[in-house]
Short mmCIF file of C-alpha atoms in Angstrom, two decimals:
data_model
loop_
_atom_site.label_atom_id
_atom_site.label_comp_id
_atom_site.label_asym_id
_atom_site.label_seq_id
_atom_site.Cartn_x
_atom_site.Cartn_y
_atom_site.Cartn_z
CA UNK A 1 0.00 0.00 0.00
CA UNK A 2 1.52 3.41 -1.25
CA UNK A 3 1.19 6.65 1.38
CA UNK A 4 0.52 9.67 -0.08
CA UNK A 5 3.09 12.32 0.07
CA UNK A 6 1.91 15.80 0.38
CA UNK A 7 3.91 17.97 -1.92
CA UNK A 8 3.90 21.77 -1.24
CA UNK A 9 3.49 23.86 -4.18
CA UNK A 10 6.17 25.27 -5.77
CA UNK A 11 6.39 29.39 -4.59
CA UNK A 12 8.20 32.36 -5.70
CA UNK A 13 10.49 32.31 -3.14
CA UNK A 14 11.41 28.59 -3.35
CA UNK A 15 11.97 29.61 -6.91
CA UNK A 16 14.47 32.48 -6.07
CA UNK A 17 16.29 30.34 -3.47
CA UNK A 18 16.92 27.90 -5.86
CA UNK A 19 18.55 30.76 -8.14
CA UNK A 20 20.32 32.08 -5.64
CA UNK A 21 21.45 28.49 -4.46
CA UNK A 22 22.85 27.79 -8.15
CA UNK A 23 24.58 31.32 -8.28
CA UNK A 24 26.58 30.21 -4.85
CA UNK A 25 27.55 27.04 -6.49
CA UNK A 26 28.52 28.26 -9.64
CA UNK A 27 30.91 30.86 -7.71
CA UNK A 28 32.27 28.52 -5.80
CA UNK A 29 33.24 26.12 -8.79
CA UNK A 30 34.70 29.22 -10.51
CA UNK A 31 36.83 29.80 -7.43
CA UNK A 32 37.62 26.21 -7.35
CA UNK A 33 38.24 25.34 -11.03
CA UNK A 34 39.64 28.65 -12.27
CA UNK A 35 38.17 30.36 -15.33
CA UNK A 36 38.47 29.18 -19.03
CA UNK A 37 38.73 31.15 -22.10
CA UNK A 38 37.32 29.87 -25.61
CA UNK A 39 38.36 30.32 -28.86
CA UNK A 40 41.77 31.27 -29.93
CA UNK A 41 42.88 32.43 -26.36
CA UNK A 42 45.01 30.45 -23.68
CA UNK A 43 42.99 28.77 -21.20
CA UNK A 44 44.18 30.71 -17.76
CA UNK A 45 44.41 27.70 -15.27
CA UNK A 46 46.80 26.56 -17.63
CA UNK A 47 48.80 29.71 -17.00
CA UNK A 48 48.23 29.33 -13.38
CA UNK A 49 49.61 26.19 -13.02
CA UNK A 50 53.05 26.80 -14.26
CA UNK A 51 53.58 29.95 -11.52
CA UNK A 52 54.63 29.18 -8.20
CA UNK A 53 52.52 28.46 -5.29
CA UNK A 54 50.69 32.09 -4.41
CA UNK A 55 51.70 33.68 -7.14
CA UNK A 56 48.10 34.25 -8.17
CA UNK A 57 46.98 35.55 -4.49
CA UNK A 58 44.89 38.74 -4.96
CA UNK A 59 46.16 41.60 -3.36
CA UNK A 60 45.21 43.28 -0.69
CA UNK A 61 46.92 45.79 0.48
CA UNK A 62 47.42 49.76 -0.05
CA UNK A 63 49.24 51.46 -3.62
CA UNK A 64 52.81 51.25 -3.16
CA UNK A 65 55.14 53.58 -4.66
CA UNK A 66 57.80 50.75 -4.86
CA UNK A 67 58.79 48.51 -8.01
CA UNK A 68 57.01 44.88 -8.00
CA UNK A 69 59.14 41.72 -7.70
CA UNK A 70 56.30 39.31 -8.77
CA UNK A 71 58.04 38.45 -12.27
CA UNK A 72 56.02 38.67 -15.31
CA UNK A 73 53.54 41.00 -13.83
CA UNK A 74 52.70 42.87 -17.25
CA UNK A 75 51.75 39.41 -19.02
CA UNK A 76 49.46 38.11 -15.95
CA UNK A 77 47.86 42.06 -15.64
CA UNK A 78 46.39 41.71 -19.30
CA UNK A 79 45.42 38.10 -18.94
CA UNK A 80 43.32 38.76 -15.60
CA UNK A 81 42.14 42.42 -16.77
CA UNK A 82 41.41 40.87 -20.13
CA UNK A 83 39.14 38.25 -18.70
CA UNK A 84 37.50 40.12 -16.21
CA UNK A 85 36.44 42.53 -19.66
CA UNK A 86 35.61 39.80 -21.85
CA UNK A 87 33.08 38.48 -18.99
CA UNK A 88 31.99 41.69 -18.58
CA UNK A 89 31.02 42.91 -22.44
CA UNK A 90 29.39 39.09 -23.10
CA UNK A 91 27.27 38.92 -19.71
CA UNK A 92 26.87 42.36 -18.55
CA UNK A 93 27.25 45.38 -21.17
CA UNK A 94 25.47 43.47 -24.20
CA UNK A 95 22.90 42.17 -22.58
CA UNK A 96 22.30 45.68 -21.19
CA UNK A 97 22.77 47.24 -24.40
CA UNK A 98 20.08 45.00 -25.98
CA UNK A 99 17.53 45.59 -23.19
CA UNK A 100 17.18 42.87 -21.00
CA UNK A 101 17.71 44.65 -18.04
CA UNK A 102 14.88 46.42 -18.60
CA UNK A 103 11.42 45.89 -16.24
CA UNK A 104 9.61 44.02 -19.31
CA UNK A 105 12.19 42.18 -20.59
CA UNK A 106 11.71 38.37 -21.00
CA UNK A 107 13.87 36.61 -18.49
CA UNK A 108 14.85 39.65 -17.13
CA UNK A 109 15.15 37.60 -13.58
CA UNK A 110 17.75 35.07 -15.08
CA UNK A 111 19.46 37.37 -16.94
CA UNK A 112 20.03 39.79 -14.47
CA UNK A 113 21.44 36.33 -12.14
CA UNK A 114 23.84 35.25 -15.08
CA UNK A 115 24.96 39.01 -15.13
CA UNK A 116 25.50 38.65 -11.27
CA UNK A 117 27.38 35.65 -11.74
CA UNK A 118 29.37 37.14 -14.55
CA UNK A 119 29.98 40.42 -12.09
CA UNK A 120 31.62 38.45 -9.12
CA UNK A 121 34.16 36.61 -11.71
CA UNK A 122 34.68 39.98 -13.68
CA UNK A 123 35.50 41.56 -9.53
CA UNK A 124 37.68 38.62 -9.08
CA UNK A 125 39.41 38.91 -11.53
CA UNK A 126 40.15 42.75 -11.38
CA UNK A 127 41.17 41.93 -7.65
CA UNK A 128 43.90 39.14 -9.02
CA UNK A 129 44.96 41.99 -11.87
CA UNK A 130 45.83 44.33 -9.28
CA UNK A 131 48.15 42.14 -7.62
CA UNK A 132 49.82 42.62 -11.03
CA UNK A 133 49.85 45.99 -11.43
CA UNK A 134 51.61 47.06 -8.36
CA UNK A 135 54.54 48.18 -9.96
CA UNK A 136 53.02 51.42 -10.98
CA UNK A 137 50.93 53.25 -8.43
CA UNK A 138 49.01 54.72 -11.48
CA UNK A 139 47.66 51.87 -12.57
CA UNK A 140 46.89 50.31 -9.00
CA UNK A 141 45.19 53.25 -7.99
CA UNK A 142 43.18 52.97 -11.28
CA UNK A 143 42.08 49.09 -10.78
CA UNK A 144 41.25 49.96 -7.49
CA UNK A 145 38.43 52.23 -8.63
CA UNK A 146 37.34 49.79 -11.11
CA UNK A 147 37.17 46.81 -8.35
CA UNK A 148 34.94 49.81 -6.10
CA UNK A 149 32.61 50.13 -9.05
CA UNK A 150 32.42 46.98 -9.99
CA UNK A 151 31.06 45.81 -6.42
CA UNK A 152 28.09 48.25 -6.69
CA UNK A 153 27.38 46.99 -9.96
CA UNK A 154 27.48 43.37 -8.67
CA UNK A 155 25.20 44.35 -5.70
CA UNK A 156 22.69 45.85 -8.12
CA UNK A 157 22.72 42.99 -10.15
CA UNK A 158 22.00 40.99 -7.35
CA UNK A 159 18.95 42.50 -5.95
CA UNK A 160 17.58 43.25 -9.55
CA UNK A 161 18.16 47.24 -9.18
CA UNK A 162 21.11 47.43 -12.17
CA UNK A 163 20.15 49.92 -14.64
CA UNK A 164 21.89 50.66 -18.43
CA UNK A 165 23.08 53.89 -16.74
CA UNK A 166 25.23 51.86 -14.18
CA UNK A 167 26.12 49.70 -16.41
CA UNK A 168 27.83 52.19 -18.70
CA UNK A 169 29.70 54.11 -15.93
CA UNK A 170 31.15 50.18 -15.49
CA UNK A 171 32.34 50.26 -19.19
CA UNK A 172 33.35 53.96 -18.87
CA UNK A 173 35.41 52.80 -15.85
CA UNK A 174 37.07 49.90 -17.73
CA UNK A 175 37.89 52.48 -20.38
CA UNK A 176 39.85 54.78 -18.31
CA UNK A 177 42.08 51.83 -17.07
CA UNK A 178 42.61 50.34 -20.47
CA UNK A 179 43.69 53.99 -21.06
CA UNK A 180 45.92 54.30 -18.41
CA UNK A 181 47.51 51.09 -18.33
CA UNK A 182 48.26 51.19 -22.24
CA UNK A 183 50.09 54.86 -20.81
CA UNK A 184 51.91 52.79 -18.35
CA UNK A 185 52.85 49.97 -20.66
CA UNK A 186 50.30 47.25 -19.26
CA UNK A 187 47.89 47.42 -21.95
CA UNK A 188 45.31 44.83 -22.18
CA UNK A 189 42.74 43.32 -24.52
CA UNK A 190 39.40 41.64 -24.12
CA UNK A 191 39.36 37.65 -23.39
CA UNK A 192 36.96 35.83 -24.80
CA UNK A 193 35.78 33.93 -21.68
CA UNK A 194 32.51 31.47 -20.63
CA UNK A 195 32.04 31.90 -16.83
CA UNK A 196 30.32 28.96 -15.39
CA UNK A 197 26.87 29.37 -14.29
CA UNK A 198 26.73 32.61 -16.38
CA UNK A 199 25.84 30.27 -19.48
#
């Protein structure tokens, strides 16, 4: 004889845990597996795994006005900066760009969760960059207002509020440090990059 199991039905905010649930996990396989890049570019825990141990630890401390020791800090700059940009322009700025941030959008919800996703590996990676561009107190003072930005974006994203308008100040703010670090000799370029749970 089978017993009946009561099921509850299936609510809004069983529906948004479950989102949110699925954004934790995807961060924490990002931290765990490292980010990819697709296409032509070099995957980056492949770069990662040929530095020594710590090499890749974000840092967290104040500008210096000293040199950096950390050797080939120009070549892992651009790779970090360059995926933190490519997430950004593929989950963030074009999505924005083609309205689906808006209030009527279709899957507005989900989108604006991928974008979250997409804004926490896009900080992360600015925060590993930095560690990078210590050398020149320019440029870290420049990443550092990126990173600031970026974590208002992210918390916007999160609680649905983002808007076109802060998204462009994001892309304005990734403009002035491609700016300054090409000025400084770090320039960068955009990685194409699939972030996992942004997909």
């Amino acid at each position: 004889m089978m017993v009946p199991v009561s099921r509850k039905p299936v609510t809004h905010a069983t529906q948004c845990g479950a989102v949110l649930l699925a954004v934790l996990l995807s961060v924490v396989l990002v931290g765990a597996c490292g980010s990819r890049t697709t296409g032509g570019g070099s995957a980056a825990p492949a770069a990662a795994a040929s530095e020594p141990a710590g090499a890749e630890t974000p840092y967290e401390g104040a500008c210096p006005s000293g040199e950096n020791s950390r050797p080939l800090a120009k070549t892992r700059f651009a790779l970090h900066a360059g995926l933190g940009l490519g997430a950004f322009h593929r989950y963030i700025y074009k999505p924005a760009r083609e309205g689906k941030f808006r209030a009527n959008a279709d899957n507005r919800g989900r989108t604006l969760a991928k974008a979250a996703v997409a804004g926490l590996f896009t900080a992360h990676e600015l925060k590993v960059a930095k560690g990078f561009a210590v050398a020149n107190p320019t440029l870290c003072n420049a990443i550092q207002s990126i990173t600031n930005n970026f974590t208002g974006l992210v918390d916007k994203l999160k609680n649905g509020s983002a808007t076109e308008a802060d998204v462009d100040a994001s892309q304005s703010s990734f403009d002035a440090l491609r700016q300054q670090a090409t000025q400084d000799g770090f320039g960068f370029n955009e990685k194409n990059v699939t972030v996992p749970g942004a997909d």
